[in-house]
PDB file of C-alpha atoms and ligand atoms in Angstrom:
ATOM      1  CA  MET A   1      -6.617 -18.167   1.888  1.00  0.00           C
ATOM      2  CA  HIS A   2     -10.315 -18.382   1.765  1.00  0.00           C
ATOM      3  CA  VAL A   3     -11.801 -15.207   3.317  1.00  0.00           C
ATOM      4  CA  ARG A   4     -15.444 -12.981   3.336  1.00  0.00           C
ATOM      5  CA  GLY A   5     -16.159 -15.012   0.342  1.00  0.00           C
ATOM      6  CA  VAL A   6     -12.928 -14.216  -1.850  1.00  0.00           C
ATOM      7  CA  TYR A   7      -9.637 -16.279  -2.404  1.00  0.00           C
ATOM      8  CA  LEU A   8      -6.585 -14.601  -1.612  1.00  0.00           C
ATOM      9  CA  SER A   9      -2.822 -14.929  -2.682  1.00  0.00           C
ATOM     10  CA  VAL A  10      -0.969 -14.481   0.816  1.00  0.00           C
ATOM     11  CA  GLU A  11       2.456 -15.823   1.555  1.00  0.00           C
ATOM     12  CA  ILE A  12       4.746 -15.611   4.974  1.00  0.00           C
ATOM     13  CA  THR A  13       7.795 -15.599   4.564  1.00  0.00           C
ATOM     14  CA  GLY A  14      10.329 -14.808   7.845  1.00  0.00           C
ATOM     15  CA  PRO A  15      10.414 -16.717  11.261  1.00  0.00           C
ATOM     16  CA  PRO A  16       7.115 -17.922  12.483  1.00  0.00           C
ATOM     17  CA  ASP A  17       7.657 -17.093  15.783  1.00  0.00           C
ATOM     18  CA  GLY A  18       9.268 -13.732  14.659  1.00  0.00           C
ATOM     19  CA  PRO A  19       7.289 -10.608  15.224  1.00  0.00           C
ATOM     20  CA  ALA A  20       4.514 -10.352  12.635  1.00  0.00           C
ATOM     21  CA  VAL A  21       5.309  -7.080   9.498  1.00  0.00           C
ATOM     22  CA  VAL A  22       1.341  -7.514   7.058  1.00  0.00           C
ATOM     23  CA  LEU A  23       2.544  -5.015   3.444  1.00  0.00           C
ATOM     24  CA  LEU A  24      -0.390  -3.930   1.962  1.00  0.00           C
ATOM     25  CA  HIS A  25       0.524  -2.873  -2.139  1.00  0.00           C
ATOM     26  CA  ALA A  26      -0.393   0.141  -3.613  1.00  0.00           C
ATOM     27  CA  PHE A  27      -2.565  -0.001  -7.245  1.00  0.00           C
ATOM     28  CA  PRO A  28      -2.860  -1.073 -10.136  1.00  0.00           C
ATOM     29  CA  LEU A  29      -0.026  -3.950  -8.935  1.00  0.00           C
ATOM     30  CA  SER A  30       0.163  -7.158  -5.671  1.00  0.00           C
ATOM     31  CA  LYS A  31       2.488  -8.456  -3.159  1.00  0.00           C
ATOM     32  CA  GLN A  32       5.445  -9.476  -5.766  1.00  0.00           C
ATOM     33  CA  MET A  33       5.866  -4.975  -5.143  1.00  0.00           C
ATOM     34  CA  TRP A  34       7.154  -6.129  -1.979  1.00  0.00           C
ATOM     35  CA  ALA A  35       9.909  -8.189  -3.944  1.00  0.00           C
ATOM     36  CA  LEU A  36      12.812  -7.014  -2.231  1.00  0.00           C
ATOM     37  CA  THR A  37      11.588  -6.291   1.054  1.00  0.00           C
ATOM     38  CA  VAL A  38      10.664  -8.744   2.352  1.00  0.00           C
ATOM     39  CA  PRO A  39      14.089 -11.045   2.161  1.00  0.00           C
ATOM     40  CA  ALA A  40      15.416  -7.448   3.813  1.00  0.00           C
ATOM     41  CA  LEU A  41      13.074  -7.442   6.886  1.00  0.00           C
ATOM     42  CA  ALA A  42      11.828 -11.314   6.888  1.00  0.00           C
ATOM     43  CA  GLY A  43      15.929 -11.384   7.044  1.00  0.00           C
ATOM     44  CA  ALA A  44      15.696  -9.271   9.825  1.00  0.00           C
ATOM     45  CA  GLY A  45      13.447 -11.486  12.480  1.00  0.00           C
ATOM     46  CA  TRP A  46      10.304 -10.776  11.024  1.00  0.00           C
ATOM     47  CA  ARG A  47       7.383 -12.850  10.667  1.00  0.00           C
ATOM     48  CA  THR A  48       6.115 -10.753   6.545  1.00  0.00           C
ATOM     49  CA  VAL A  49       3.129 -10.661   5.247  1.00  0.00           C
ATOM     50  CA  THR A  50       2.202 -10.079   1.936  1.00  0.00           C
ATOM     51  CA  LEU A  51      -0.955 -10.525   1.172  1.00  0.00           C
ATOM     52  CA  ASP A  52      -2.825  -9.291  -3.066  1.00  0.00           C
ATOM     53  CA  PHE A  53      -5.667  -7.775  -2.446  1.00  0.00           C
ATOM     54  CA  ARG A  54      -8.712  -9.065  -4.466  1.00  0.00           C
ATOM     55  CA  GLY A  55      -9.131  -7.864  -7.915  1.00  0.00           C
ATOM     56  CA  PHE A  56      -4.641  -8.267  -7.564  1.00  0.00           C
ATOM     57  CA  GLY A  57      -2.362 -10.537  -8.073  1.00  0.00           C
ATOM     58  CA  LEU A  58      -2.636 -14.469  -8.119  1.00  0.00           C
ATOM     59  CA  SER A  59      -6.547 -12.861  -6.097  1.00  0.00           C
ATOM     60  CA  GLU A  60      -9.354 -14.045  -7.195  1.00  0.00           C
ATOM     61  CA  ALA A  61     -10.580 -10.889  -9.117  1.00  0.00           C
ATOM     62  CA  PRO A  62     -14.695 -10.929  -7.831  1.00  0.00           C
ATOM     63  CA  PRO A  63     -16.801  -7.911  -9.445  1.00  0.00           C
ATOM     64  CA  GLY A  64     -16.210  -4.539  -8.352  1.00  0.00           C
ATOM     65  CA  PRO A  65     -16.397  -2.176  -6.295  1.00  0.00           C
ATOM     66  CA  TYR A  66     -13.210  -2.437  -4.390  1.00  0.00           C
ATOM     67  CA  GLY A  67     -13.723   0.358  -1.426  1.00  0.00           C
ATOM     68  CA  MET A  68     -11.090   0.377   0.808  1.00  0.00           C
ATOM     69  CA  ALA A  69     -13.916  -0.397   3.522  1.00  0.00           C
ATOM     70  CA  ALA A  70     -13.802  -4.017   2.179  1.00  0.00           C
ATOM     71  CA  LEU A  71     -10.546  -4.088   1.170  1.00  0.00           C
ATOM     72  CA  ALA A  72     -10.068  -3.114   5.141  1.00  0.00           C
ATOM     73  CA  GLU A  73     -12.026  -6.188   6.146  1.00  0.00           C
ATOM     74  CA  ASP A  74     -10.372  -8.662   4.340  1.00  0.00           C
ATOM     75  CA  VAL A  75      -6.707  -8.006   5.317  1.00  0.00           C
ATOM     76  CA  VAL A  76      -8.285  -7.668   9.527  1.00  0.00           C
ATOM     77  CA  ALA A  77     -10.452 -11.309   7.911  1.00  0.00           C
ATOM     78  CA  VAL A  78      -6.870 -12.377   6.734  1.00  0.00           C
ATOM     79  CA  LEU A  79      -4.726 -11.633  10.127  1.00  0.00           C
ATOM     80  CA  ASP A  80      -7.654 -13.352  12.548  1.00  0.00           C
ATOM     81  CA  GLN A  81      -7.075 -16.925  10.058  1.00  0.00           C
ATOM     82  CA  LEU A  82      -3.523 -16.310  10.868  1.00  0.00           C
ATOM     83  CA  GLU A  83      -4.010 -15.893  14.527  1.00  0.00           C
ATOM     84  CA  ILE A  84      -1.968 -12.803  14.184  1.00  0.00           C
ATOM     85  CA  ALA A  85      -3.760 -11.079  16.857  1.00  0.00           C
ATOM     86  CA  ARG A  86      -1.164  -7.562  16.623  1.00  0.00           C
ATOM     87  CA  ALA A  87       1.012  -6.889  13.917  1.00  0.00           C
ATOM     88  CA  VAL A  88       2.881  -2.933  11.877  1.00  0.00           C
ATOM     89  CA  LEU A  89       1.197  -2.330   8.978  1.00  0.00           C
ATOM     90  CA  GLY A  90       2.641  -0.985   6.143  1.00  0.00           C
ATOM     91  CA  GLY A  91       0.674   0.120   3.471  1.00  0.00           C
ATOM     92  CA  LEU A  92       2.642   2.140   0.255  1.00  0.00           C
ATOM     93  CA  SER A  93      -0.811   4.524  -1.877  1.00  0.00           C
ATOM     94  CA  MET A  94      -3.921   2.548  -1.695  1.00  0.00           C
ATOM     95  CA  GLY A  95      -1.486   0.273   0.531  1.00  0.00           C
ATOM     96  CA  GLY A  96      -1.972   2.685   2.675  1.00  0.00           C
ATOM     97  CA  TYR A  97      -5.256   3.888   1.936  1.00  0.00           C
ATOM     98  CA  VAL A  98      -6.505   0.629   2.925  1.00  0.00           C
ATOM     99  CA  LEU A  99      -4.390   1.135   6.010  1.00  0.00           C
ATOM    100  CA  PHE A 100      -6.383   3.690   7.328  1.00  0.00           C
ATOM    101  CA  GLU A 101      -9.566   1.496   7.135  1.00  0.00           C
ATOM    102  CA  VAL A 102      -7.833  -0.584   9.144  1.00  0.00           C
ATOM    103  CA  LEU A 103      -7.297   2.528  11.943  1.00  0.00           C
ATOM    104  CA  ARG A 104     -10.764   3.076  12.263  1.00  0.00           C
ATOM    105  CA  GLN A 105     -12.104  -0.157  11.572  1.00  0.00           C
ATOM    106  CA  ALA A 106      -9.373  -2.238  13.798  1.00  0.00           C
ATOM    107  CA  SER A 107      -7.363  -0.470  15.391  1.00  0.00           C
ATOM    108  CA  ASP A 108      -6.142  -3.130  17.899  1.00  0.00           C
ATOM    109  CA  VAL A 109      -4.074  -5.060  15.407  1.00  0.00           C
ATOM    110  CA  VAL A 110      -2.349  -2.473  14.732  1.00  0.00           C
ATOM    111  CA  ARG A 111       1.186  -2.061  16.653  1.00  0.00           C
ATOM    112  CA  ALA A 112       2.829   0.202  14.614  1.00  0.00           C
ATOM    113  CA  ALA A 113       1.912   2.153  11.125  1.00  0.00           C
ATOM    114  CA  LEU A 114       4.300   2.974   8.164  1.00  0.00           C
ATOM    115  CA  PHE A 115       2.557   4.952   5.334  1.00  0.00           C
ATOM    116  CA  CYS A 116       4.747   4.642   2.584  1.00  0.00           C
ATOM    117  CA  ASP A 117       3.640   7.315  -0.472  1.00  0.00           C
ATOM    118  CA  THR A 118       0.438   7.536   0.259  1.00  0.00           C
ATOM    119  CA  ARG A 119      -2.045  10.493   1.937  1.00  0.00           C
ATOM    120  CA  ALA A 120      -5.313  10.712   4.504  1.00  0.00           C
ATOM    121  CA  ASP A 121      -7.479  13.321   2.373  1.00  0.00           C
ATOM    122  CA  PRO A 122     -10.279  12.216   0.053  1.00  0.00           C
ATOM    123  CA  ASP A 123      -9.778  11.974  -4.071  1.00  0.00           C
ATOM    124  CA  THR A 124     -10.949  16.163  -5.660  1.00  0.00           C
ATOM    125  CA  PRO A 125     -13.759  15.894  -7.460  1.00  0.00           C
ATOM    126  CA  ALA A 126     -10.993  16.445 -10.130  1.00  0.00           C
ATOM    127  CA  GLY A 127      -9.208  13.041  -9.309  1.00  0.00           C
ATOM    128  CA  ARG A 128     -12.765  11.289  -8.745  1.00  0.00           C
ATOM    129  CA  ASP A 129     -13.762  12.596 -13.104  1.00  0.00           C
ATOM    130  CA  GLY A 130     -10.073  11.431 -13.949  1.00  0.00           C
ATOM    131  CA  ARG A 131     -11.336   7.846 -12.109  1.00  0.00           C
ATOM    132  CA  HIS A 132     -14.437   7.586 -14.153  1.00  0.00           C
ATOM    133  CA  ARG A 133     -12.126   8.518 -17.513  1.00  0.00           C
ATOM    134  CA  ALA A 134     -10.044   5.546 -16.608  1.00  0.00           C
ATOM    135  CA  VAL A 135     -12.645   2.915 -16.047  1.00  0.00           C
ATOM    136  CA  ALA A 136     -14.036   4.348 -18.671  1.00  0.00           C
ATOM    137  CA  GLN A 137     -10.608   3.572 -21.213  1.00  0.00           C
ATOM    138  CA  VAL A 138     -10.230   0.340 -19.877  1.00  0.00           C
ATOM    139  CA  GLN A 139     -13.550  -0.898 -19.835  1.00  0.00           C
ATOM    140  CA  SER A 140     -12.795  -0.101 -23.736  1.00  0.00           C
ATOM    141  CA  GLY A 141     -10.504  -2.325 -24.737  1.00  0.00           C
ATOM    142  CA  ARG A 142      -7.659  -3.279 -25.032  1.00  0.00           C
ATOM    143  CA  ALA A 143      -5.992  -0.385 -27.026  1.00  0.00           C
ATOM    144  CA  GLY A 144      -7.794   2.062 -23.894  1.00  0.00           C
ATOM    145  CA  ARG A 145      -6.386   0.177 -21.359  1.00  0.00           C
ATOM    146  CA  GLU A 146      -3.008   0.655 -22.410  1.00  0.00           C
ATOM    147  CA  GLU A 147      -2.522   3.847 -22.911  1.00  0.00           C
ATOM    148  CA  TYR A 148      -3.876   3.918 -19.992  1.00  0.00           C
ATOM    149  CA  LEU A 149      -1.312   2.651 -17.582  1.00  0.00           C
ATOM    150  CA  ALA A 150       1.501   3.269 -20.493  1.00  0.00           C
ATOM    151  CA  GLY A 151       0.671   7.074 -18.574  1.00  0.00           C
ATOM    152  CA  LEU A 152      -0.192   5.592 -14.582  1.00  0.00           C
ATOM    153  CA  LEU A 153       3.372   4.316 -15.373  1.00  0.00           C
ATOM    154  CA  ALA A 154       4.527   6.967 -16.326  1.00  0.00           C
ATOM    155  CA  LYS A 155       3.032   8.940 -13.231  1.00  0.00           C
ATOM    156  CA  LEU A 156       4.235   6.045 -10.371  1.00  0.00           C
ATOM    157  CA  LEU A 157       8.462   6.370 -11.244  1.00  0.00           C
ATOM    158  CA  GLY A 158      10.091   9.396 -10.372  1.00  0.00           C
ATOM    159  CA  ALA A 159      12.433  10.908 -13.022  1.00  0.00           C
ATOM    160  CA  THR A 160      15.472   9.164 -12.319  1.00  0.00           C
ATOM    161  CA  THR A 161      13.978   5.542 -12.691  1.00  0.00           C
ATOM    162  CA  LEU A 162      12.949   6.813 -15.588  1.00  0.00           C
ATOM    163  CA  ALA A 163      15.970   7.251 -16.498  1.00  0.00           C
ATOM    164  CA  ASP A 164      18.466   5.302 -15.161  1.00  0.00           C
ATOM    165  CA  ARG A 165      16.629   2.414 -13.945  1.00  0.00           C
ATOM    166  CA  PRO A 166      14.911   0.241 -16.508  1.00  0.00           C
ATOM    167  CA  ALA A 167      14.753  -2.908 -15.085  1.00  0.00           C
ATOM    168  CA  VAL A 168      12.846  -1.079 -12.367  1.00  0.00           C
ATOM    169  CA  VAL A 169      10.080  -0.238 -15.285  1.00  0.00           C
ATOM    170  CA  ALA A 170       9.613  -3.563 -16.734  1.00  0.00           C
ATOM    171  CA  ALA A 171       9.203  -4.826 -13.634  1.00  0.00           C
ATOM    172  CA  VAL A 172       6.640  -2.453 -12.857  1.00  0.00           C
ATOM    173  CA  GLN A 173       4.928  -3.439 -16.303  1.00  0.00           C
ATOM    174  CA  ARG A 174       5.452  -6.941 -15.732  1.00  0.00           C
ATOM    175  CA  ILE A 175       3.558  -6.378 -12.196  1.00  0.00           C
ATOM    176  CA  VAL A 176       1.250  -4.856 -13.621  1.00  0.00           C
ATOM    177  CA  ALA A 177       0.799  -5.840 -16.773  1.00  0.00           C
ATOM    178  CA  THR A 178      -1.328  -9.129 -14.673  1.00  0.00           C
ATOM    179  CA  THR A 179      -3.620  -6.712 -12.988  1.00  0.00           C
ATOM    180  CA  PRO A 180      -7.365  -7.892 -14.401  1.00  0.00           C
ATOM    181  CA  ASP A 181      -9.841  -5.192 -15.682  1.00  0.00           C
ATOM    182  CA  ALA A 182     -12.398  -6.423 -13.061  1.00  0.00           C
ATOM    183  CA  GLY A 183      -9.919  -5.568 -10.648  1.00  0.00           C
ATOM    184  CA  LEU A 184      -8.188  -2.000 -11.931  1.00  0.00           C
ATOM    185  CA  VAL A 185     -12.114  -0.730 -12.359  1.00  0.00           C
ATOM    186  CA  GLY A 186     -12.962  -1.867  -8.836  1.00  0.00           C
ATOM    187  CA  ALA A 187      -9.744   0.258  -7.356  1.00  0.00           C
ATOM    188  CA  LEU A 188     -10.637   2.868  -9.308  1.00  0.00           C
ATOM    189  CA  LEU A 189     -14.046   3.194  -8.108  1.00  0.00           C
ATOM    190  CA  GLY A 190     -13.524   2.286  -4.212  1.00  0.00           C
ATOM    191  CA  MET A 191      -9.793   4.856  -4.231  1.00  0.00           C
ATOM    192  CA  ALA A 192     -13.004   6.808  -5.539  1.00  0.00           C
ATOM    193  CA  GLY A 193     -14.716   7.148  -3.665  1.00  0.00           C
ATOM    194  CA  ARG A 194     -12.208   6.585  -0.174  1.00  0.00           C
ATOM    195  CA  ALA A 195     -13.314   8.784   2.261  1.00  0.00           C
ATOM    196  CA  ASP A 196     -11.627  11.683   4.773  1.00  0.00           C
ATOM    197  CA  HIS A 197      -9.050   9.988   6.289  1.00  0.00           C
ATOM    198  CA  THR A 198      -7.577  13.511   8.216  1.00  0.00           C
ATOM    199  CA  ALA A 199      -9.201  12.319  11.546  1.00  0.00           C
ATOM    200  CA  THR A 200      -8.471   8.760  11.648  1.00  0.00           C
ATOM    201  CA  LEU A 201      -4.322  10.380  11.622  1.00  0.00           C
ATOM    202  CA  GLY A 202      -5.961  11.253  15.776  1.00  0.00           C
ATOM    203  CA  VAL A 203      -6.577   7.259  15.971  1.00  0.00           C
ATOM    204  CA  LEU A 204      -2.717   7.563  15.708  1.00  0.00           C
ATOM    205  CA  ARG A 205      -2.450   9.720  18.376  1.00  0.00           C
ATOM    206  CA  ALA A 206      -5.179   9.226  21.161  1.00  0.00           C
ATOM    207  CA  GLN A 207      -3.552   4.946  21.290  1.00  0.00           C
ATOM    208  CA  LYS A 208       0.050   6.331  21.591  1.00  0.00           C
ATOM    209  CA  ILE A 209       0.531   4.199  17.685  1.00  0.00           C
ATOM    210  CA  PRO A 210       3.696   4.453  16.370  1.00  0.00           C
ATOM    211  CA  ALA A 211       4.117   5.563  12.699  1.00  0.00           C
ATOM    212  CA  LEU A 212       6.355   6.225  10.044  1.00  0.00           C
ATOM    213  CA  PHE A 213       5.813   8.547   7.083  1.00  0.00           C
ATOM    214  CA  LEU A 214       7.232   7.985   4.024  1.00  0.00           C
ATOM    215  CA  ALA A 215       8.028   9.836   0.730  1.00  0.00           C
ATOM    216  CA  GLY A 216       9.878   9.427  -2.081  1.00  0.00           C
ATOM    217  CA  GLU A 217      11.435  12.586  -3.535  1.00  0.00           C
ATOM    218  CA  GLU A 218      10.354  12.607  -6.593  1.00  0.00           C
ATOM    219  CA  ASP A 219       6.676  11.543  -6.047  1.00  0.00           C
ATOM    220  CA  GLY A 220       4.236  13.738  -8.836  1.00  0.00           C
ATOM    221  CA  ILE A 221       0.886  11.604  -6.483  1.00  0.00           C
ATOM    222  CA  THR A 222       1.605  12.556  -2.538  1.00  0.00           C
ATOM    223  CA  GLY A 223       4.881  13.910  -2.576  1.00  0.00           C
ATOM    224  CA  VAL A 224       6.601  14.864   0.940  1.00  0.00           C
ATOM    225  CA  GLU A 225       4.465  17.821   1.470  1.00  0.00           C
ATOM    226  CA  VAL A 226       1.292  15.730   2.221  1.00  0.00           C
ATOM    227  CA  ALA A 227       3.410  13.131   4.216  1.00  0.00           C
ATOM    228  CA  ARG A 228       4.894  15.789   6.234  1.00  0.00           C
ATOM    229  CA  ALA A 229       1.790  17.212   6.524  1.00  0.00           C
ATOM    230  CA  MET A 230       0.348  14.145   7.575  1.00  0.00           C
ATOM    231  CA  GLY A 231       3.712  13.683  10.216  1.00  0.00           C
ATOM    232  CA  ALA A 232       2.975  17.052  12.130  1.00  0.00           C
ATOM    233  CA  ALA A 233      -0.376  15.975  13.287  1.00  0.00           C
ATOM    234  CA  VAL A 234       1.151  12.783  15.077  1.00  0.00           C
ATOM    235  CA  PRO A 235       2.992  14.257  17.898  1.00  0.00           C
ATOM    236  CA  GLY A 236       6.486  11.798  17.339  1.00  0.00           C
ATOM    237  CA  ALA A 237       6.431  11.053  14.207  1.00  0.00           C
ATOM    238  CA  THR A 238       8.976   9.382  12.035  1.00  0.00           C
ATOM    239  CA  VAL A 239       8.834  11.264   8.619  1.00  0.00           C
ATOM    240  CA  VAL A 240      11.432   9.939   5.981  1.00  0.00           C
ATOM    241  CA  ALA A 241      12.012  11.977   2.613  1.00  0.00           C
ATOM    242  CA  LEU A 242      13.506   9.721  -0.059  1.00  0.00           C
ATOM    243  CA  PRO A 243      15.621  10.622  -2.546  1.00  0.00           C
ATOM    244  CA  ARG A 244      16.024  10.307  -6.219  1.00  0.00           C
ATOM    245  CA  ALA A 245      12.444   8.087  -5.924  1.00  0.00           C
ATOM    246  CA  GLY A 246       9.211   8.598  -6.582  1.00  0.00           C
ATOM    247  CA  HIS A 247       5.917   7.092  -5.769  1.00  0.00           C
ATOM    248  CA  LEU A 248       6.975   3.328  -5.519  1.00  0.00           C
ATOM    249  CA  THR A 249      10.085   4.131  -3.145  1.00  0.00           C
ATOM    250  CA  ALA A 250      10.495   0.574  -2.679  1.00  0.00           C
ATOM    251  CA  LEU A 251      11.610  -0.509  -5.486  1.00  0.00           C
ATOM    252  CA  GLU A 252      12.483   2.523  -7.304  1.00  0.00           C
ATOM    253  CA  VAL A 253      15.208   2.188  -3.738  1.00  0.00           C
ATOM    254  CA  PRO A 254      14.543  -1.284  -2.039  1.00  0.00           C
ATOM    255  CA  ASP A 255      18.146  -1.018  -0.400  1.00  0.00           C
ATOM    256  CA  ALA A 256      16.755   3.210   1.090  1.00  0.00           C
ATOM    257  CA  PHE A 257      13.546   1.915   2.119  1.00  0.00           C
ATOM    258  CA  ASN A 258      14.028  -1.174   3.014  1.00  0.00           C
ATOM    259  CA  ALA A 259      16.548   0.892   6.171  1.00  0.00           C
ATOM    260  CA  ALA A 260      13.773   3.611   6.659  1.00  0.00           C
ATOM    261  CA  VAL A 261      11.818   1.165   7.779  1.00  0.00           C
ATOM    262  CA  LEU A 262      14.258  -1.028   9.470  1.00  0.00           C
ATOM    263  CA  GLU A 263      15.669   1.831  11.887  1.00  0.00           C
ATOM    264  CA  PHE A 264      11.483   1.906  12.640  1.00  0.00           C
ATOM    265  CA  LEU A 265      10.773  -1.165  13.545  1.00  0.00           C
ATOM    266  CA  GLY A 266      14.552  -1.572  15.649  1.00  0.00           C
ATOM    267  CA  ARG A 267      12.948   1.686  17.464  1.00  0.00           C
ATOM    268  CA  LEU A 268       9.317   0.008  18.809  1.00  0.00           C
ATOM    269  CA  PRO A 269       8.618  -0.003  21.883  1.00  0.00           C
ATOM    270  CA  PRO A 270       8.639  -3.937  23.377  1.00  0.00           C
ATOM    271  CA  GLU A 271       5.077  -6.134  21.841  1.00  0.00           C
ATOM    272  CA  ARG A 272       2.512  -5.786  25.014  1.00  0.00           C
TER     273      ARG A 272
HETATM  274  C1  LIG B 301      -1.053   4.306  -5.793  1.00  0.00           C
HETATM  275  O1  LIG B 301      -0.211   3.421  -6.039  1.00  0.00           O
HETATM  276  O2  LIG B 301      -1.745   3.063  -5.377  1.00  0.00           O
HETATM  277  C2  LIG B 301      -2.184   5.634  -7.043  1.00  0.00           C
HETATM  278  O3  LIG B 301      -1.371   5.125  -7.576  1.00  0.00           O
HETATM  279  C3  LIG B 301      -3.018   5.162  -5.821  1.00  0.00           C
HETATM  280  C4  LIG B 301      -3.872   6.311  -6.148  1.00  0.00           C
HETATM  281  O4  LIG B 301      -4.257   6.341  -7.276  1.00  0.00           O
HETATM  282  O5  LIG B 301      -4.690   7.170  -5.353  1.00  0.00           O
END
């Protein structure tokens, strides 16, 4: 699909007349990371939309930086083109950063929000420095890129997955390997410059948008405490901690992830 001057790869699964749920992927993955989520949601009657952000998966990779606000504009444009006026939006990690921007730009489209392994606050100065070092490493050539991605993978996955789930490790490696350098660099710079969305939690409060905050108990990047703190700022929010999972909960513990999401979706008030 062409939106805002770029080609974006979008997949729609499930009944065409079902309620819509849109899933936004993590960095540096692609919509492939939802491969175990989509069948569960579609099978439960949800029209499930996944997309590759610009620079990832099968989407075009124009030069960056890819600000989170621009990625959110892409998402809103995709929904517009699909004639989806309102949907449940879910984002994991970077996908969550983008979801906060969608809430800020176009909260009317958000029927409910799933924030998975993500955070509302921006990078610390040290975090920003780390992103710039990563950009330099990727731009230094193949060996630098490989070294950066190997280090990142060890942080993305939980201890249980690293020790006991070689197939998951291999799947994540395969997905990450498809991300072009332009995508890595564009999103690293975009994430480094992202806004503080602590106040955006107030949009959920003010508009009574149902929200789920979910994290893996072995997530060393965002983590359960971060999810609990965001949940505490939104009365009525659901907070879920998933055991034996790191940052990529949807892939590491797909059954528990799907059960938590479907339980939340099943409790949503009827669409207005
Ligand atoms: C992600 O999983 O999307 C990244 O870990 C987010 C980040 O680097 O802040």
